Coordinates of C-alpha atoms in Angstrom, one line a residue:
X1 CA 0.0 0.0 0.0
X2 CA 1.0 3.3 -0.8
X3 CA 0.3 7.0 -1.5
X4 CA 0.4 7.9 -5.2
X5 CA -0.8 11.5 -4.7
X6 CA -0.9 14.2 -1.5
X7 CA -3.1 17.4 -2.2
X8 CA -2.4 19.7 1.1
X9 CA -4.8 23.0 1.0
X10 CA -4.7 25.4 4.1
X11 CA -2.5 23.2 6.5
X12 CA -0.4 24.8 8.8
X13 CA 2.2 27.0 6.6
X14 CA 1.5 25.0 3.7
X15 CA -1.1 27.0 1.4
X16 CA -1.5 24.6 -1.3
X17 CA 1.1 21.8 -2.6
X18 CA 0.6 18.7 -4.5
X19 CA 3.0 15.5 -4.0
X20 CA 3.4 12.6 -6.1
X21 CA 5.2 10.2 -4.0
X22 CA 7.1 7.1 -4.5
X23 CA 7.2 3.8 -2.9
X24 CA 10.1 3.0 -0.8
X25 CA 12.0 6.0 0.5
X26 CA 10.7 9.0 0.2
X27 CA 13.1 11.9 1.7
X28 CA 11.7 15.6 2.8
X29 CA 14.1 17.8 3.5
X30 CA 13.9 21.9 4.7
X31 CA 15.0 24.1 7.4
X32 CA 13.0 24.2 10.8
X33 CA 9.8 26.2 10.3
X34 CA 9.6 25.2 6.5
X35 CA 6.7 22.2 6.5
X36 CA 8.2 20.0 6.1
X37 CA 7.1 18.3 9.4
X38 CA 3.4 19.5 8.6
X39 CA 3.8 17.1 5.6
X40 CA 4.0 14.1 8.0
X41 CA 1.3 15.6 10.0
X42 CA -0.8 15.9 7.1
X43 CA -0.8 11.9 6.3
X44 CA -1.2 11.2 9.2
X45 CA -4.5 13.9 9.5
X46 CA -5.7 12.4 6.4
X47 CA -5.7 8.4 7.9
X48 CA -6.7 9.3 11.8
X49 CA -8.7 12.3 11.3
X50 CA -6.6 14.3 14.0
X51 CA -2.9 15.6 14.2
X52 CA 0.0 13.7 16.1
X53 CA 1.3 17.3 17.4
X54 CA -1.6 19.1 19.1
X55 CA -4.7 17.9 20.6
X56 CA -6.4 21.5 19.1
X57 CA -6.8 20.6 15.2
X58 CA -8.5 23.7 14.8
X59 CA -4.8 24.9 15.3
X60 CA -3.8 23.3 11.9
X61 CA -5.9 25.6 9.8
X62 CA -4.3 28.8 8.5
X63 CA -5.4 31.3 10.0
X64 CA -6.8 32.9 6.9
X65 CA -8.9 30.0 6.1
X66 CA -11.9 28.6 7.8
X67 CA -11.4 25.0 6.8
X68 CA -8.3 22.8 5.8
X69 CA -8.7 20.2 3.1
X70 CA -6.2 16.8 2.1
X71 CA -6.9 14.5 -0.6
X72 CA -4.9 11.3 -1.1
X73 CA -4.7 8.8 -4.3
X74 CA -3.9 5.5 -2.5
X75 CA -2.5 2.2 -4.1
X76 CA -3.7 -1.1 -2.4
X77 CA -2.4 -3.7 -4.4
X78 CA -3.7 -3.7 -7.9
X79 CA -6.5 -1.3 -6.9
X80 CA -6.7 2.4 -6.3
X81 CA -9.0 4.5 -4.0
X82 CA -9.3 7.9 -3.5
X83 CA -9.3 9.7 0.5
X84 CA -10.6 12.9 1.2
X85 CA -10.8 15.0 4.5
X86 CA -12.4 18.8 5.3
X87 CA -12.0 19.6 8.5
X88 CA -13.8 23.2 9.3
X89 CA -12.8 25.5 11.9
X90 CA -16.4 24.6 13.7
X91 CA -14.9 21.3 14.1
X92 CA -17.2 19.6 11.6
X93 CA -15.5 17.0 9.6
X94 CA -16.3 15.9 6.1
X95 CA -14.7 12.7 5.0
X96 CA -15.1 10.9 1.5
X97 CA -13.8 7.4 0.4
X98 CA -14.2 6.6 -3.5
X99 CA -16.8 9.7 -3.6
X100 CA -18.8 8.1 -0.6
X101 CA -19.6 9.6 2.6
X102 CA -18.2 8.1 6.2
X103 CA -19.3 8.7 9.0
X104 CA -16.8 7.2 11.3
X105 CA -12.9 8.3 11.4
X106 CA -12.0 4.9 12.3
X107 CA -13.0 3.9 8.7
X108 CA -10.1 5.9 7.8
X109 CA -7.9 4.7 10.2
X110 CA -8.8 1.1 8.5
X111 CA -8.2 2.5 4.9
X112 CA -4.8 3.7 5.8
X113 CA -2.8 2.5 9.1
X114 CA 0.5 4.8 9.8
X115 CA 3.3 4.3 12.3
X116 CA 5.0 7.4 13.5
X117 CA 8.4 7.9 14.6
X118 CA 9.2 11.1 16.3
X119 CA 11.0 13.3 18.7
X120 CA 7.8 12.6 20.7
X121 CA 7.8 8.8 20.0
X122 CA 9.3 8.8 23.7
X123 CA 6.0 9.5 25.2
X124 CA 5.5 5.4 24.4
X125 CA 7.7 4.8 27.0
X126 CA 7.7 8.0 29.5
X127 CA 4.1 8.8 29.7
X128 CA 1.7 6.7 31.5
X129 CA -0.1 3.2 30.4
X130 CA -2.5 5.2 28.0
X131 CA 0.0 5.9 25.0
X132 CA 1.0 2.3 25.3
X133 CA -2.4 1.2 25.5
X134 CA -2.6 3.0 22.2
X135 CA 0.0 1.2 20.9
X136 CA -1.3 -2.2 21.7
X137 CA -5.0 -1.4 20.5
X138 CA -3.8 0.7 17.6
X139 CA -2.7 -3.5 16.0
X140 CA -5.9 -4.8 17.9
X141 CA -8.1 -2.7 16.0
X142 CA -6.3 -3.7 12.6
X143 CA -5.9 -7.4 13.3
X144 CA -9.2 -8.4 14.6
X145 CA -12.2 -6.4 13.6
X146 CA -14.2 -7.5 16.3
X147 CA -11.9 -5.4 18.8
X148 CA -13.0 -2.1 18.1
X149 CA -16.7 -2.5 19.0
X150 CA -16.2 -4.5 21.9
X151 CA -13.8 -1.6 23.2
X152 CA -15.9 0.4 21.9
X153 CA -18.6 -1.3 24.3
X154 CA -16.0 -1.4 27.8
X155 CA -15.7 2.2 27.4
X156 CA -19.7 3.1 27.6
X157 CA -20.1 0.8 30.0
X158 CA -17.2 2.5 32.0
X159 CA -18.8 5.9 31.7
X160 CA -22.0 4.1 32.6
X161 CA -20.6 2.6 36.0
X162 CA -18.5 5.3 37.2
X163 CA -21.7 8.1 36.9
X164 CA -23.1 5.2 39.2
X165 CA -20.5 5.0 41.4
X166 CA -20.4 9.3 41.9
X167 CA -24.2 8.9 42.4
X168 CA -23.1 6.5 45.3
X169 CA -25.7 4.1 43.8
X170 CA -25.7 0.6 45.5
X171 CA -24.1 -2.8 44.3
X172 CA -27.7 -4.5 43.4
X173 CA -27.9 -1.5 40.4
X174 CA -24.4 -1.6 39.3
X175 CA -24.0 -5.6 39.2
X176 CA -25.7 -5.1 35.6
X177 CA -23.1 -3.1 34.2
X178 CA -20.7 -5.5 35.6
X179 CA -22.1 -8.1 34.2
X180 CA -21.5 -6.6 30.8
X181 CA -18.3 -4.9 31.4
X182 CA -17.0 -8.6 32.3
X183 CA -18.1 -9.6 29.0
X184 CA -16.7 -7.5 26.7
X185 CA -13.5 -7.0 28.7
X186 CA -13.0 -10.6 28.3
X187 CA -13.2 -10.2 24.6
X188 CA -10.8 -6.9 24.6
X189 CA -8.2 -8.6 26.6
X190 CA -8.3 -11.9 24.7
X191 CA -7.3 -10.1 21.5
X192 CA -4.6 -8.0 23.1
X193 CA -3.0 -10.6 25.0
X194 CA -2.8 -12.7 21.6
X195 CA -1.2 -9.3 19.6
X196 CA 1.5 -9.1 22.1
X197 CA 2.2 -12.8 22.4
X198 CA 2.2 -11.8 18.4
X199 CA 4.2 -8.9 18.2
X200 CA 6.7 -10.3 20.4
X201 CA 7.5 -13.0 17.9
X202 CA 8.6 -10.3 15.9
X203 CA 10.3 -7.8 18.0
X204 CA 12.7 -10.2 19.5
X205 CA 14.6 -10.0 16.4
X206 CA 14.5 -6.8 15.3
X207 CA 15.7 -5.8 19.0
X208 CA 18.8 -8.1 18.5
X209 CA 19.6 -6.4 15.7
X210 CA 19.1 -2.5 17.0
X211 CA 20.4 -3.2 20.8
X212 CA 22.3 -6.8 20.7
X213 CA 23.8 -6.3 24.0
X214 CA 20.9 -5.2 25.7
X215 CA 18.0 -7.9 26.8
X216 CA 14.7 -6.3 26.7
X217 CA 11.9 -8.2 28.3
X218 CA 8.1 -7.0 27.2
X219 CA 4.9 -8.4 28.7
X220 CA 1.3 -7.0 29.0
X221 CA -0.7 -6.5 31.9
X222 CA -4.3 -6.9 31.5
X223 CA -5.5 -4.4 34.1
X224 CA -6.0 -6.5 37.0
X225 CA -4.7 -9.8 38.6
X226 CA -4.3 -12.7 35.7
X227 CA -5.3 -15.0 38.7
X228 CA -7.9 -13.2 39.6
X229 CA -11.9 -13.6 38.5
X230 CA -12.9 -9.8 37.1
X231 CA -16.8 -10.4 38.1
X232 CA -15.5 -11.1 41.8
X233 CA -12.4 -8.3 41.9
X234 CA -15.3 -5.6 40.8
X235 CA -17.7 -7.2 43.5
X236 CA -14.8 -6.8 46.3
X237 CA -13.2 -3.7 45.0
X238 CA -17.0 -2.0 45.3
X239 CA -16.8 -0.1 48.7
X240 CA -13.1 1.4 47.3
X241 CA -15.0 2.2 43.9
X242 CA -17.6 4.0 45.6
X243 CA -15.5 5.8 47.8
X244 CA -13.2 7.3 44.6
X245 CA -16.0 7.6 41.7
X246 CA -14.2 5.3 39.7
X247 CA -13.5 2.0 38.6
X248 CA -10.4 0.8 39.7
X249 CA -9.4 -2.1 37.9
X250 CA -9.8 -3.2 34.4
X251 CA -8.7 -3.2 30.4
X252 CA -8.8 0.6 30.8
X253 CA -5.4 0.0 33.1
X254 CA -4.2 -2.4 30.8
X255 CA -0.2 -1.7 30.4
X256 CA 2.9 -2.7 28.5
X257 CA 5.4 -3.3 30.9
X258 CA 9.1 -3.3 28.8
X259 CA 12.4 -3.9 31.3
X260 CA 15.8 -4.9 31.3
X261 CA 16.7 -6.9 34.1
X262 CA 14.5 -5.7 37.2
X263 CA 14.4 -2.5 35.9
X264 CA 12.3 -0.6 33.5
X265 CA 13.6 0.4 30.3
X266 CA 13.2 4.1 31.0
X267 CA 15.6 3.3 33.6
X268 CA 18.1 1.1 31.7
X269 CA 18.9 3.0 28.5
X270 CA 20.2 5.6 26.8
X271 CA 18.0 8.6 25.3
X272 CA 19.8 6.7 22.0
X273 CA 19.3 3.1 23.3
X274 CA 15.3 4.1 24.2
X275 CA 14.7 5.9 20.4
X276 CA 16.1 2.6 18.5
X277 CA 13.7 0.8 21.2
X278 CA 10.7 2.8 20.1
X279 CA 11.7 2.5 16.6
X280 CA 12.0 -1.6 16.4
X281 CA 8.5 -1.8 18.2
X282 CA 7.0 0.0 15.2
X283 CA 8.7 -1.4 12.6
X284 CA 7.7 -4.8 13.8
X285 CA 4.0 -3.5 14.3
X286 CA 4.4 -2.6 10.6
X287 CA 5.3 -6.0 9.8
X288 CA 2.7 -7.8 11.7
X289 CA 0.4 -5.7 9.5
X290 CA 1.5 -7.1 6.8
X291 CA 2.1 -10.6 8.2
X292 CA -1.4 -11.0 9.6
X293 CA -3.8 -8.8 6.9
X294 CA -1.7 -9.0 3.8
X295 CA -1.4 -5.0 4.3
X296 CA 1.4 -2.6 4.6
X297 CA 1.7 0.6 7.2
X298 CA 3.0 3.8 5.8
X299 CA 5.8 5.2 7.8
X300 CA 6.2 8.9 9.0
X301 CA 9.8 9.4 10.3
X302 CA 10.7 12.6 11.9
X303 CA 14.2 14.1 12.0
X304 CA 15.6 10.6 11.9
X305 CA 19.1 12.1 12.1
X306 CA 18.3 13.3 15.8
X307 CA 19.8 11.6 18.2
X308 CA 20.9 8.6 16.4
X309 CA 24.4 7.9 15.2
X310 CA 25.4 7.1 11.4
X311 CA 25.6 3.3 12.2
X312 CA 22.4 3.6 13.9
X313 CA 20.8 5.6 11.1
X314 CA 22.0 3.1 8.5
X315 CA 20.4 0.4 10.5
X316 CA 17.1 2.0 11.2
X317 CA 17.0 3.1 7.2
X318 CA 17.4 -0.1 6.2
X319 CA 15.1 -2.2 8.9
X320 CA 12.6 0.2 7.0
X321 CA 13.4 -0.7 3.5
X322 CA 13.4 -4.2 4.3
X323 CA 9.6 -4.0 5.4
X324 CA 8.3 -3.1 2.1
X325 CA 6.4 0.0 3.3
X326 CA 6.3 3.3 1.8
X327 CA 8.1 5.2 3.9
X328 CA 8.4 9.4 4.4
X329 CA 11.3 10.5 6.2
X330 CA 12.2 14.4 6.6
X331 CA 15.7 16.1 8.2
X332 CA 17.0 19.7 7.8
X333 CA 20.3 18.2 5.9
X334 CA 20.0 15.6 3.5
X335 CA 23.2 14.4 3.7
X336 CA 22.3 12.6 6.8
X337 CA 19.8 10.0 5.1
X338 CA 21.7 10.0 1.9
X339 CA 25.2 8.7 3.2
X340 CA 22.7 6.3 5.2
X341 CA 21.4 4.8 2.1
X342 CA 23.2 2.3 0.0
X343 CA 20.7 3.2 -2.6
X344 CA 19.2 6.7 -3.4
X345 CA 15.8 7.1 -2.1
X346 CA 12.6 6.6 -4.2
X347 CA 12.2 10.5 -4.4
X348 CA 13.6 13.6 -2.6
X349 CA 11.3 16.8 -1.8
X350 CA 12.7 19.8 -0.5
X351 CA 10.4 22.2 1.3
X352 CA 11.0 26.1 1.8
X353 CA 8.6 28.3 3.3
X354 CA 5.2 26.0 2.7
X355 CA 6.3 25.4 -0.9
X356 CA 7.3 21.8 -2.1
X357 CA 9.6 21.2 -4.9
X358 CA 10.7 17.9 -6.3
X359 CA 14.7 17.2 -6.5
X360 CA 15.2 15.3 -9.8
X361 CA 18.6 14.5 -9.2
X362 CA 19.6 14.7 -5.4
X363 CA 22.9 15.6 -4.4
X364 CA 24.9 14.8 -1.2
X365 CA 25.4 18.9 0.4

């Protein structure tokens, strides 16, 4: 799968530009400030209907413009569809598929599935369970398409039980809800425990080749006690729900727990060491993708040169080549990808204040 054409209208600095991408490596390249980083966001916009930098997409209009617009050719195989996306400064969102309306943005999500690799890709690791939650249900949702309404289902149900919990309502009226949230959470959990066990298949590898002295451990945490009954741990842990508002335990806790040794990985590593880490576990996301739904990921690298040394660079380039994907990878000199490459990439962009232009032949500045 890949993106044959990006139309950008109205998007951050970017006024209008049109790119015709290639598969494989494609390399975008521009000062700080230029766009070239609001190119990335822009994919990504156009597949999960929200940016990757703020939480504000009203923030990602131009400020001379009341709406923002992205339109996408996109190559599945022998077939071609075409993506579109409107977002107004109301906060209404138009999306189209092949001319059609959709209603739901995780239609989109389906149509085009992105990793991103970032400065921020740390957050995985430093923030709290909920990014890697994301993570985990982010292959969930692709790999079994019975995940999304079930979790769909544990997180009404959740809203349900904790309004009854403020309301200090007793255990007879919530044991419905429980009833149901045992239900579903059982189904949610199931498929996450078996995309880990997946994943980690994969990532065992690809970590030996990124950190081979360093002997990472992952496991996932379900939320509660693996030994324990949920029906019976929400029956017990009632007077301590009741007291707090809130449901204690459950696959809205549900973690990713990486270490090396006894100790976490935030811990163990290197700012280097933990960006490699954060880059094998998408790449082997990316391949899973593939492995388990005959699909590919598109790949959004930002500033890959940061904090990553050449031998590093040359591995992470490559790991990327070798998964098949379309990739889009930016940096403010590139040199830095091109003496990484043992082939030129696919195509080279350069971006200067909003406006893209496409490098026939790229040089090595």
């Amino acid at each position: 799968m890949s993106l044959t054409r990006l139309h950008i209208e109205t998007f951050r600095n970017i006024a209008s530009a049109q790119l015709l991408p290639a598969e494989g490596i494609n390399l975008i390249y521009g000062q700080n400030g230029s766009g070239k980083t609001s190119i990335l966001e822009a994919i990504y916009f156009l597949g999960m209907g929200r940016s990757f930098r703020s939480h504000l997409s009203q923030r990602v209009i131009q400020h001379s413009d009341d709406k923002l617009t992205l339109f996408a050719n996109l190559k599945v195989q022998d077939k071609e569809s075409k993506i579109g996306l409107r977002r107004f400064r109301s906060g209404e969102t138009e999306v189209k598929i092949d001319g059609d309306k959709v209603k739901r943005l995780s239609t989109l999500a389906e149509s085009l599935p992105i990793q991103v690799i970032t400065p921020e890709s740390f957050a995985l690791l430093f923030e709290g369970p909920k990014s890697r939650r994301q993570f985990i249900d982010w292959g969930a949702f692709h790999c079994d398409k019975t995940f999304h309404s079930a979790w769909i289902n544990v997180k009404r149900i959740l809203k349900q039980r904790n309004q009854l919990l403020k309301n200090e309502a007793s255990y007879a009226q919530i044991q419905y809800w429980d009833r149901e949230l045992v239900r579903y959470s059982e189904v949610v959990t199931d498929i996450r425990t078996q995309y880990v066990n997946s994943l980690n298949e994969l990532l065992k590898g690809i970590i030996e080749e990124f950190l081979p002295q360093v002997d990472v451990k992952i496991s996932f945490t379900r939320g509660w006690d693996s030994k324990t009954d949920y029906a019976q741990l929400l029956e017990a842990q009632y007077p301590r729900d009741i007291s707090s508002g809130n449901t204690a335990s459950g696959p809205h806790k549900a973690d990713l727990r990486l270490r090396v040794g006894s100790l976490p990985v935030q811990d163990a590593l290197s700012r280097g060491q933990l960006k490699l880490l954060v880059c094998a576990l998408r790449i082997a996301q990316g391949k899973l993708l593939k492995q388990q739904i005959d699909k590919h990921s598109i790949y959004l690298v930002d500033d890959l040169p940061s904090e990553l040394d050449a031998r590093h660079r040359q591995l992470l380039l490559q790991q990327l080549i070798d998964t098949g994907a379309q990739v889009f990878v930016t940096a403010i000199d590139p040199a830095a990808i091109l003496d990484s490459l043992n082939t030129p990439p696919s195509k080279v962009f350069h971006v200067e204040q909003g406006r893209v232009t496409v490098i026939e032949q790229p040089t090595r500045e």
